[in-house]
mmCIF file of C-alpha atoms in Angstrom:
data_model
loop_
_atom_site.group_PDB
_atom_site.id
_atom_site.type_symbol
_atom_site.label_atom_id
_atom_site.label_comp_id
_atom_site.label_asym_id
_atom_site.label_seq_id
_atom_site.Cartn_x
_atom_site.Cartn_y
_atom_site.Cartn_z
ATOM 1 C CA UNK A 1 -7.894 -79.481 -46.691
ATOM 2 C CA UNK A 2 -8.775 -76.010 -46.975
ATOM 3 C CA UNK A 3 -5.877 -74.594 -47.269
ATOM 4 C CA UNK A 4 -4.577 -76.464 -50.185
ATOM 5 C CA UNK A 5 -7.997 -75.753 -51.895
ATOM 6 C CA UNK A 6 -6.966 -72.369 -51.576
ATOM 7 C CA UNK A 7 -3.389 -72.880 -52.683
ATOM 8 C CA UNK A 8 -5.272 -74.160 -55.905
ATOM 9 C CA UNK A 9 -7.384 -71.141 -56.321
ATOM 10 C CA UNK A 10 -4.262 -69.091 -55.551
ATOM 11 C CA UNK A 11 -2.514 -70.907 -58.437
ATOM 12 C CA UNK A 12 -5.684 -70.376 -60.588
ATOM 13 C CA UNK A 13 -5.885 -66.809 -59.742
ATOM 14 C CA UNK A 14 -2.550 -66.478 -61.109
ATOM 15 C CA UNK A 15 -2.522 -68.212 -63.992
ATOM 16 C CA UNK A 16 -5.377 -66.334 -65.010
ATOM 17 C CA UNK A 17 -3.694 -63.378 -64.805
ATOM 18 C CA UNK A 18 -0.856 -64.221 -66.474
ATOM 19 C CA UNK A 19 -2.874 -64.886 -69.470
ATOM 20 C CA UNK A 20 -4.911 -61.600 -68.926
ATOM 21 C CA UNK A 21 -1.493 -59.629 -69.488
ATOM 22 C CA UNK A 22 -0.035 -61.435 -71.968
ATOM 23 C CA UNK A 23 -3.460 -61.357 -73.990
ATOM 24 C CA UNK A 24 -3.365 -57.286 -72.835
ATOM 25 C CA UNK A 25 0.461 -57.601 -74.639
ATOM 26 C CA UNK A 26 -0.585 -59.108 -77.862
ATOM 27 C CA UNK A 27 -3.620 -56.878 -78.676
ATOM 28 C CA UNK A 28 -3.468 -54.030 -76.564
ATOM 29 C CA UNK A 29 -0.300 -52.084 -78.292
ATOM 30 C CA UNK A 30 -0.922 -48.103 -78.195
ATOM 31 C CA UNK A 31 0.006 -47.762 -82.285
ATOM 32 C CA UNK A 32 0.302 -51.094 -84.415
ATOM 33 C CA UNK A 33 0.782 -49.987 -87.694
ATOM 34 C CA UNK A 34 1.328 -46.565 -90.027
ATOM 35 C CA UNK A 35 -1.292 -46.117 -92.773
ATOM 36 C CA UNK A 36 -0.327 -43.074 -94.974
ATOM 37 C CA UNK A 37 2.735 -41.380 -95.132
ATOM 38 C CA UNK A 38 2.609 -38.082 -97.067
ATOM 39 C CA UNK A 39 5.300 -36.766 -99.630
ATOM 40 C CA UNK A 40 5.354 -33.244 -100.833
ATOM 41 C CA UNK A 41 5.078 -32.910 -104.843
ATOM 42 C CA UNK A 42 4.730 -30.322 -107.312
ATOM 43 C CA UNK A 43 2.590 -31.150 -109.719
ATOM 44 C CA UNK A 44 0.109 -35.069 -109.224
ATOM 45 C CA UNK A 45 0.187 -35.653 -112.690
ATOM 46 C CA UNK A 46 3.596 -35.978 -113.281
ATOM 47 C CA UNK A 47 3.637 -37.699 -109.732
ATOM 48 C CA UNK A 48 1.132 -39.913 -110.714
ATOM 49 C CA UNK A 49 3.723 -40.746 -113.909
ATOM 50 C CA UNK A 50 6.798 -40.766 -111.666
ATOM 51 C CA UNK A 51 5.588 -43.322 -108.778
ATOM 52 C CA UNK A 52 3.213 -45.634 -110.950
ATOM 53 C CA UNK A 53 4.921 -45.848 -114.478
ATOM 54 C CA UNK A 54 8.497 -45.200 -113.343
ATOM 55 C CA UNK A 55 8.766 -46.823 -109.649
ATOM 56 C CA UNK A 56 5.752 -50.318 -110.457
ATOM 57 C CA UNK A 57 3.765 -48.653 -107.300
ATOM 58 C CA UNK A 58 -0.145 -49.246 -107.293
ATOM 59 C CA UNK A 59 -3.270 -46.525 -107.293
ATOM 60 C CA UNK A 60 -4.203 -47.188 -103.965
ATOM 61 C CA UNK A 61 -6.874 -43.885 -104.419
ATOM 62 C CA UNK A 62 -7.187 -41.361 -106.892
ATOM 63 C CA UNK A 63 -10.375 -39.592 -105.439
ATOM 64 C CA UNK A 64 -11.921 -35.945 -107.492
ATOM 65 C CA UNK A 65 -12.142 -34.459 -104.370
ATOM 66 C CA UNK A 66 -14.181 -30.528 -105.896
ATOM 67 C CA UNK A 67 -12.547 -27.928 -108.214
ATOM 68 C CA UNK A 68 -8.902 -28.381 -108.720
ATOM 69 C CA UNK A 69 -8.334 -30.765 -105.484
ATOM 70 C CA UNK A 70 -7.283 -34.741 -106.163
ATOM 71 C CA UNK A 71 -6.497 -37.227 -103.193
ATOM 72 C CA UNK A 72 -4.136 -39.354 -104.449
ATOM 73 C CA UNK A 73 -2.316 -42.377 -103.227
ATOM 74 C CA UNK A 74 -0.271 -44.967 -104.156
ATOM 75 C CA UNK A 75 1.405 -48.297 -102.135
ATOM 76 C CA UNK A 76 4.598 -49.788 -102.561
ATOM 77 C CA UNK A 77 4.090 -53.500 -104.557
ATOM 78 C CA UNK A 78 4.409 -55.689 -101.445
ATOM 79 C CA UNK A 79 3.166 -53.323 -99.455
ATOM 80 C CA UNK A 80 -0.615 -52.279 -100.068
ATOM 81 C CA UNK A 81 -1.393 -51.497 -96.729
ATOM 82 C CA UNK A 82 0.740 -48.025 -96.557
ATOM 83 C CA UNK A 83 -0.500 -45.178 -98.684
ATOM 84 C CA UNK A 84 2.023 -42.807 -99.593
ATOM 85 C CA UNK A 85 -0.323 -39.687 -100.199
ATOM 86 C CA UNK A 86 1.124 -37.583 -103.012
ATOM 87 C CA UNK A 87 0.502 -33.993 -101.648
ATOM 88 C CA UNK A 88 0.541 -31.274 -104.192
ATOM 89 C CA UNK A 89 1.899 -28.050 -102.584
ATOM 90 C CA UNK A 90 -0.768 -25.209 -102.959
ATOM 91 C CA UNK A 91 -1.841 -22.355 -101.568
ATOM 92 C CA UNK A 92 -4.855 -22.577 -98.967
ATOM 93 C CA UNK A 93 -6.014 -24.266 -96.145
ATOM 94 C CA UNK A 94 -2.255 -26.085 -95.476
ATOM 95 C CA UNK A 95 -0.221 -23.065 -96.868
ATOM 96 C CA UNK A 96 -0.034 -19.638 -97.413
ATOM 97 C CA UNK A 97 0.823 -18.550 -100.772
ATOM 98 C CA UNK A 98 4.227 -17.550 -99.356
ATOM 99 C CA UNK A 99 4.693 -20.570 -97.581
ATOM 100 C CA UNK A 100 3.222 -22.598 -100.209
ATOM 101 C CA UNK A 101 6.272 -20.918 -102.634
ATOM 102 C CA UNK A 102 8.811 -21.547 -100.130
ATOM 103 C CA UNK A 103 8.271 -25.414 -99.719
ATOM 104 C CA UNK A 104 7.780 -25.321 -103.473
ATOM 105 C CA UNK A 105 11.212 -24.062 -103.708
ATOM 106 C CA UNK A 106 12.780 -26.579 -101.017
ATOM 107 C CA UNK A 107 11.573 -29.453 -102.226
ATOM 108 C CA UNK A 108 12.766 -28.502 -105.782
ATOM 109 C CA UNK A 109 16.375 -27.974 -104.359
ATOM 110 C CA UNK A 110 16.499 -31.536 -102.977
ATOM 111 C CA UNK A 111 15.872 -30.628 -99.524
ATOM 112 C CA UNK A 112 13.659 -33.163 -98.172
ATOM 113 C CA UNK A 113 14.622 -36.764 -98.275
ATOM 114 C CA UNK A 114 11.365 -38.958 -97.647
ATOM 115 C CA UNK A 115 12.873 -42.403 -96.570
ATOM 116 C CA UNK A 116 14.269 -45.499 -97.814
ATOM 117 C CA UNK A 117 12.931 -48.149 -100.599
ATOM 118 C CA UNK A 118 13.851 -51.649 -100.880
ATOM 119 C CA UNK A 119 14.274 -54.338 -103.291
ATOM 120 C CA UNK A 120 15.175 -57.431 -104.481
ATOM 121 C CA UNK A 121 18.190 -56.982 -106.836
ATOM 122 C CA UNK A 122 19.376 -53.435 -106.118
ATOM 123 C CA UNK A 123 21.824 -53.485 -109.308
ATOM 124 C CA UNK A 124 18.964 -54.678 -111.312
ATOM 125 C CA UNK A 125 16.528 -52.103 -110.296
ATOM 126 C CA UNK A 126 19.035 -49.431 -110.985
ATOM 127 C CA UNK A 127 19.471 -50.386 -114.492
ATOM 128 C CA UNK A 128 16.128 -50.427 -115.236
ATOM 129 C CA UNK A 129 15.303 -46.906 -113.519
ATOM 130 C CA UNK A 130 17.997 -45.533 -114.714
ATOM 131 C CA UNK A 131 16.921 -46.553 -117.915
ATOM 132 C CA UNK A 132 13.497 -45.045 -117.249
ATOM 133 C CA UNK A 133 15.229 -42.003 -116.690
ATOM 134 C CA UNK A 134 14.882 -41.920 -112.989
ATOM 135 C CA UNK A 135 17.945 -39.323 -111.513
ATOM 136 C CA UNK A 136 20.238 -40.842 -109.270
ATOM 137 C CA UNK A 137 22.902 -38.967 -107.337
ATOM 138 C CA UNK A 138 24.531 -42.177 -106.336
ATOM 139 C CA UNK A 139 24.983 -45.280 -107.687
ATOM 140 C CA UNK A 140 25.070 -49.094 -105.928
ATOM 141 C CA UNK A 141 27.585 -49.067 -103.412
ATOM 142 C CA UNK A 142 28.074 -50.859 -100.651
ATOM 143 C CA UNK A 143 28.382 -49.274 -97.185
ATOM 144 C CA UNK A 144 28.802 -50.833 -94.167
ATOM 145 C CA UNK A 145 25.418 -51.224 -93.567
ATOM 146 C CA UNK A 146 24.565 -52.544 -96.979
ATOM 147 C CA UNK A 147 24.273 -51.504 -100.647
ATOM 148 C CA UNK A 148 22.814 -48.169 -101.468
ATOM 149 C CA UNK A 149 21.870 -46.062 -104.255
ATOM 150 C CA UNK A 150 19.930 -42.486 -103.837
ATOM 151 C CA UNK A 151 17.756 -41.468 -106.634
ATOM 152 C CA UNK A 152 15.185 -37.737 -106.587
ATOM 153 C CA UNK A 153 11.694 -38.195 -107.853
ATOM 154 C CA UNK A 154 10.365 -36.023 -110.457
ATOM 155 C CA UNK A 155 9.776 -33.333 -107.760
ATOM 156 C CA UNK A 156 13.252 -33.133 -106.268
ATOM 157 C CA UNK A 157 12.277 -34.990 -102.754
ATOM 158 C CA UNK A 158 15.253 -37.683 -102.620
ATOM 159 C CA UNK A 159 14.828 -41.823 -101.368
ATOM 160 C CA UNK A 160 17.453 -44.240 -100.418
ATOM 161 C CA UNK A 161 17.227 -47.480 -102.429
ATOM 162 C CA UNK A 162 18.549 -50.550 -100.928
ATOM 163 C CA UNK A 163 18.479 -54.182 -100.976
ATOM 164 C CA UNK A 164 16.687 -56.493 -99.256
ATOM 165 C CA UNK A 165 18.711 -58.670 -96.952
ATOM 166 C CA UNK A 166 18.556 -62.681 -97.169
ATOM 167 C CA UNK A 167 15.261 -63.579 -95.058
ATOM 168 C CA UNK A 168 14.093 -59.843 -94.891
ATOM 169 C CA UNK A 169 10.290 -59.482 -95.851
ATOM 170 C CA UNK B 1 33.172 -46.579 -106.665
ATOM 171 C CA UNK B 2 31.799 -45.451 -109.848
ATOM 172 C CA UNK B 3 28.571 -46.077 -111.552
ATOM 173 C CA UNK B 4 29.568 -48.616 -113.525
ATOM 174 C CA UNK B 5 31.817 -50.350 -111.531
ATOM 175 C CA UNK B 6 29.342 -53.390 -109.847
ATOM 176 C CA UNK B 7 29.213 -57.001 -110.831
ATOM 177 C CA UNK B 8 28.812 -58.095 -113.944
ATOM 178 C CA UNK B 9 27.032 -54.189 -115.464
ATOM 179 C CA UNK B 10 26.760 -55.895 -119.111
ATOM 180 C CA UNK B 11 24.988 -59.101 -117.602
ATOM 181 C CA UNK B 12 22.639 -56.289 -115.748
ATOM 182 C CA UNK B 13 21.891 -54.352 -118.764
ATOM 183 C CA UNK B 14 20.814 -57.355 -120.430
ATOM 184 C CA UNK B 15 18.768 -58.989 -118.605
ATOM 185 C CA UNK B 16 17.053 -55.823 -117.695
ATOM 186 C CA UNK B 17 16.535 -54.612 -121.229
ATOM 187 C CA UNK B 18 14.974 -58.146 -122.152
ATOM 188 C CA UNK B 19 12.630 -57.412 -119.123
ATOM 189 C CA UNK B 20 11.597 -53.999 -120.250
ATOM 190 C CA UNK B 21 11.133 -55.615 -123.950
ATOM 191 C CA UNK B 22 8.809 -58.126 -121.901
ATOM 192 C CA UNK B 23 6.681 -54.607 -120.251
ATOM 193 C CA UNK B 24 6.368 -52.933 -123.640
ATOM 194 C CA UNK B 25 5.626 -55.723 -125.343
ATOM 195 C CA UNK B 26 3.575 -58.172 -123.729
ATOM 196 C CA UNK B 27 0.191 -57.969 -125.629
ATOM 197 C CA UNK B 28 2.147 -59.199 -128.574
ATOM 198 C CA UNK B 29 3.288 -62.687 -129.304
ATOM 199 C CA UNK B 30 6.384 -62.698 -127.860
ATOM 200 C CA UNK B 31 8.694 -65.209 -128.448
ATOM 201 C CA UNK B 32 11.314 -65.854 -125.533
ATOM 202 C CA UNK B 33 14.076 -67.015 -127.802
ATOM 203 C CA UNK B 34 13.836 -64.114 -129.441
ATOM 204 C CA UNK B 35 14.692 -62.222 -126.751
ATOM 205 C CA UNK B 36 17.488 -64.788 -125.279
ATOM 206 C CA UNK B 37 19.219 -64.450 -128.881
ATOM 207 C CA UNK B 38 19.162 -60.467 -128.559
ATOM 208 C CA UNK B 39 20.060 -60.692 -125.411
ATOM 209 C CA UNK B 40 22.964 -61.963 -126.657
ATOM 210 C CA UNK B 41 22.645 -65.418 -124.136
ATOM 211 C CA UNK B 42 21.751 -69.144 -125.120
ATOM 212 C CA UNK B 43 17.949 -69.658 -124.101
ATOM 213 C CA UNK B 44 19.249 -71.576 -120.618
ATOM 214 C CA UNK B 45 21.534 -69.157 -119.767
ATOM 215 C CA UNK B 46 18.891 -66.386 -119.590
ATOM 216 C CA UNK B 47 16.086 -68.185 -118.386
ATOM 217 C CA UNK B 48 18.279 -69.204 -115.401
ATOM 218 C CA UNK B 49 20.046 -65.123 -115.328
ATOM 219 C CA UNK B 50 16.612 -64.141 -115.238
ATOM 220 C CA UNK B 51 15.368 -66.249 -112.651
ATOM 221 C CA UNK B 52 17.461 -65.432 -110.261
ATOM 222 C CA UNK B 53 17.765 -61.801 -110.545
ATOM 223 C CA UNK B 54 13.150 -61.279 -111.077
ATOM 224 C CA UNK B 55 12.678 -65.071 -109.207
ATOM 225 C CA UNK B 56 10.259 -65.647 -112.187
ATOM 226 C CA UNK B 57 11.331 -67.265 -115.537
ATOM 227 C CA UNK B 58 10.866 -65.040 -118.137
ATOM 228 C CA UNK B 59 7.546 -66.922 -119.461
ATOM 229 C CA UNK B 60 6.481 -66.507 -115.719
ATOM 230 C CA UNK B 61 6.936 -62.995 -115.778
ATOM 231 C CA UNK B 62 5.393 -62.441 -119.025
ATOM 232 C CA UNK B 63 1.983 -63.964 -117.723
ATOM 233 C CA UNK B 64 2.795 -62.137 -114.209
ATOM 234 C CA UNK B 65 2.964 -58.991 -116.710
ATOM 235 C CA UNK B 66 0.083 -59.555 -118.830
ATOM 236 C CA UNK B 67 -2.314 -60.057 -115.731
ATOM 237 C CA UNK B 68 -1.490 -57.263 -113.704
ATOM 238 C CA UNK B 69 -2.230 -55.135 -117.200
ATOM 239 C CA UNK B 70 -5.816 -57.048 -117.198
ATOM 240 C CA UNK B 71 -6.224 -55.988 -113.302
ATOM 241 C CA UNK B 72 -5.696 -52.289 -114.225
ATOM 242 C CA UNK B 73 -8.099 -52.682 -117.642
ATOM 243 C CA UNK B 74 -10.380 -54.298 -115.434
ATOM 244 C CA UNK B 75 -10.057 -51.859 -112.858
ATOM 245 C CA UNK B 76 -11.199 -49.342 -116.078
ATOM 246 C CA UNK B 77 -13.879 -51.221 -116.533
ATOM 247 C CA UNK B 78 -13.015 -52.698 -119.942
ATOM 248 C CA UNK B 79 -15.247 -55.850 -120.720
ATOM 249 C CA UNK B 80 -13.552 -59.237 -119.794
ATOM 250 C CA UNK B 81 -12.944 -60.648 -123.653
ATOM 251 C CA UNK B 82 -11.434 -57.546 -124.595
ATOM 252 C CA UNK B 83 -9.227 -57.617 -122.029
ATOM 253 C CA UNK B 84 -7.971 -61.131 -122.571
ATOM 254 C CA UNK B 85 -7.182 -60.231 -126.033
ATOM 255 C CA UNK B 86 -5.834 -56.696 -125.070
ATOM 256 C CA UNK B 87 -3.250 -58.421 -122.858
ATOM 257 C CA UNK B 88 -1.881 -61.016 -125.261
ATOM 258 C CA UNK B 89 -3.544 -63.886 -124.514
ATOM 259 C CA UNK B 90 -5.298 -65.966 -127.198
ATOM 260 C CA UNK B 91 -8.084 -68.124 -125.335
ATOM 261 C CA UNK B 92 -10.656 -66.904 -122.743
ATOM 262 C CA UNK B 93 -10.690 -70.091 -120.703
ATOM 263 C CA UNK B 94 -6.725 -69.549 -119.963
ATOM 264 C CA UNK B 95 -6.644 -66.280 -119.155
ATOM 265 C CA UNK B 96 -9.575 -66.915 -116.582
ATOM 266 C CA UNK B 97 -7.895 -69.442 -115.241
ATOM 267 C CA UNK B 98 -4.503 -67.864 -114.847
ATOM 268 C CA UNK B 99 -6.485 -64.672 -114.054
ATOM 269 C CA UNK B 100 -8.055 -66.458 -110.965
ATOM 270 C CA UNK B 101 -5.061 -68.447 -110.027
ATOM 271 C CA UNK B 102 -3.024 -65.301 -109.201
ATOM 272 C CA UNK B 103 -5.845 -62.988 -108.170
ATOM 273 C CA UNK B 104 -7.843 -65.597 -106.329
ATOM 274 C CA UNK B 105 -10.910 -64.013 -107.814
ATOM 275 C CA UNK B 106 -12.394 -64.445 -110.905
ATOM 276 C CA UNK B 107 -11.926 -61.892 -114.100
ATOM 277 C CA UNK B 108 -16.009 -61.058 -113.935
ATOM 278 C CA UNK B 109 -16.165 -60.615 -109.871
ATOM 279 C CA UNK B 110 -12.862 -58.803 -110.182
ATOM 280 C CA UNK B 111 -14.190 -56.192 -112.203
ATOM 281 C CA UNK B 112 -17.640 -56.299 -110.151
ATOM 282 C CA UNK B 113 -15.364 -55.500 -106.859
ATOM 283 C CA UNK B 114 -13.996 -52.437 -108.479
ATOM 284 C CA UNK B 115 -16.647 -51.078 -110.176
ATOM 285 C CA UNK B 116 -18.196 -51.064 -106.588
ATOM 286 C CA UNK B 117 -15.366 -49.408 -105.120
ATOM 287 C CA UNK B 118 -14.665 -46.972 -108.088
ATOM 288 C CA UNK B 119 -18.645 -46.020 -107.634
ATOM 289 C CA UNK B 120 -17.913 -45.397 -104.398
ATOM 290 C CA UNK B 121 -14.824 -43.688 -104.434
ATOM 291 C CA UNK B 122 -16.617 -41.250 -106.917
ATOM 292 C CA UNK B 123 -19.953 -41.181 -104.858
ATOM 293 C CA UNK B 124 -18.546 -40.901 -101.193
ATOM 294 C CA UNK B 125 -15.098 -39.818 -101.481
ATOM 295 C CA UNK B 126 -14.146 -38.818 -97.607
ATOM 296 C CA UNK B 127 -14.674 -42.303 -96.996
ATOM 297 C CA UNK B 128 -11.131 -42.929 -98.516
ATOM 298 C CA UNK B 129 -9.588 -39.642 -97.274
ATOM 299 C CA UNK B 130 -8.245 -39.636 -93.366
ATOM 300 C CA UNK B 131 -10.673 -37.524 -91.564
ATOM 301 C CA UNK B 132 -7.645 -35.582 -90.278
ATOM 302 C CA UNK B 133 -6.416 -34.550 -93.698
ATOM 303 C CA UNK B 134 -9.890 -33.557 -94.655
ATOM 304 C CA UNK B 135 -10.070 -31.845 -92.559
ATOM 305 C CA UNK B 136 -6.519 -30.015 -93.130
ATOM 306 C CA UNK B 137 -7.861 -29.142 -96.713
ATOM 307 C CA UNK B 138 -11.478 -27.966 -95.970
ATOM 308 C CA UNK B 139 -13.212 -31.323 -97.388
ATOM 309 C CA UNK B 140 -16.433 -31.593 -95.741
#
């Protein structure tokens, strides 16, 4: 008698366990999510043009932050929860002034290439940035890993464009 | 492959020019068959091209248009009726109602929200900045 109430408390034990981890699995990850993602620019105005009027991305924050200093971000459409944090390259507590003209001049030869955007209708999209007069080195064409088109922002930094698979979010 | 050499460019460039006729011109009264006759399509035709390319008709889109223009007035802090008319529409009671429909908030405690953030934004601006790239700059 005693020993199968223990077998039951054994089999209690580790059922309560089980759920411990799996609970310890489903909300205990190290890093869940990014939140801002920071591209180098020359000049936040014409940023500000580029990413809201060109690209349809929102003013996530567009914070005075003292004498010549702006925080300013913007999110994707279907994706508010990721600032992209349009960093104007100056001289001070980030750069040097010579370090500050180097990037300047890296970013302005197409150096840096920030990631990759997706939409709907790739073909579409192209036409209508193109007609924006967004620069693209490459038009639609499909790879073997999809449809692509590269365009530069008004900067120089480059971005992939593809399109979103059937069932992709 | 070169850059014109996709599917169907011309159908493309249509469609895409009637929706950037819809974006500049969507506090006017703009009539779709207009647009389907310079489009060069019957009306069917480019509701349905339309559809499947922006997955809204183009009437769709033009309301979809119109109220994300009221958000960012709003946002500005232009008064409610002046932004219904701003944005094309002609009655108050639809655009609230479309208004709330797609922002699941009403026009008047839509512009209450961000008039409270925008005050803060302005009052207590670290509070939107990471502290780590505050702290990168010298914000304090």
């Amino acid at each position: 008698m005693a020993g199968t109430k223990k077998a039951i408390f054994d089999k209690r034990k580790k059922l309560l366990l089980f759920t411990f981890v799996l609970y310890l699995r489903q909300h205990k990850r190290m890093i869940n999510k990014m939140s801002h993602v920071s591209i180098y620019v020359l000049d936040q105005d014409s940023a500000y043009d580029f990413y809201v009027n060109k690209l349809g991305f929102k003013v996530a924050t567009d914070a005075a932050m003292g004498p010549g200093m702006r925080w300013l971000t913007v999110t994707p459409p279907d994706q508010p929860d990721l600032e992209i944090t349009l960093m104007p390259i100056k001289s001070g507590m980030m750069f040097t002034e010579e370090s500050a003209e180097q990037m300047k001049n890296l970013v302005k030869k197409g150096t840096f290439g920030f990631g990759v955007f997706k939409c709907n209708d790739i073909y579409a999209t192209y036409e209508e940035l193109k007609a924006k007069g967004v620069e693209f080195s490459k038009a639609p064409k499909k790879e073997f890993y999809g449809i692509e088109a590269l365009f530069k922002d008004d900067s120089g930094n480059w971005f992939s464009l593809g399109q979103k698979e059937e069932g992709e979010n | 492959m070169a850059a014109d050499e996709y599917p169907k460019v011309y159908l493309y460039r249509r469609i895409v020019h009637a929706k950037l006729f819809i974006d500049n011109h969507y506090d006017g009264a703009i009539d779709l068959d207009n647009i389907a006759d310079e489009a060069l399509f019957s009306k069917f035709h480019f509701i349905r091209l339309f559809k499947r390319i922006y997955g809204l008709t183009p009437h769709q889109y033009l309301i979809h248009v119109r109220i994300e223009k009221a958000m960012q007035l709003l946002r500005n802090g232009m008064p409610v009726s002046d932004t219904c008319f701003a944005v094309g529409f002609e009655s108050l009671s639809s655009f609230s109602s479309l208004f709330k429909r797609t922002a699941g908030i009403s026009p008047t405690d839509f512009t209450a929200y961000h008039q409270k953030i925008k005050a803060l934004v302005t009052q207590k601006p670290l509070g939107f900045v990471p502290g780590c790239f505050a702290k990168a700059n010298g914000w304090h």
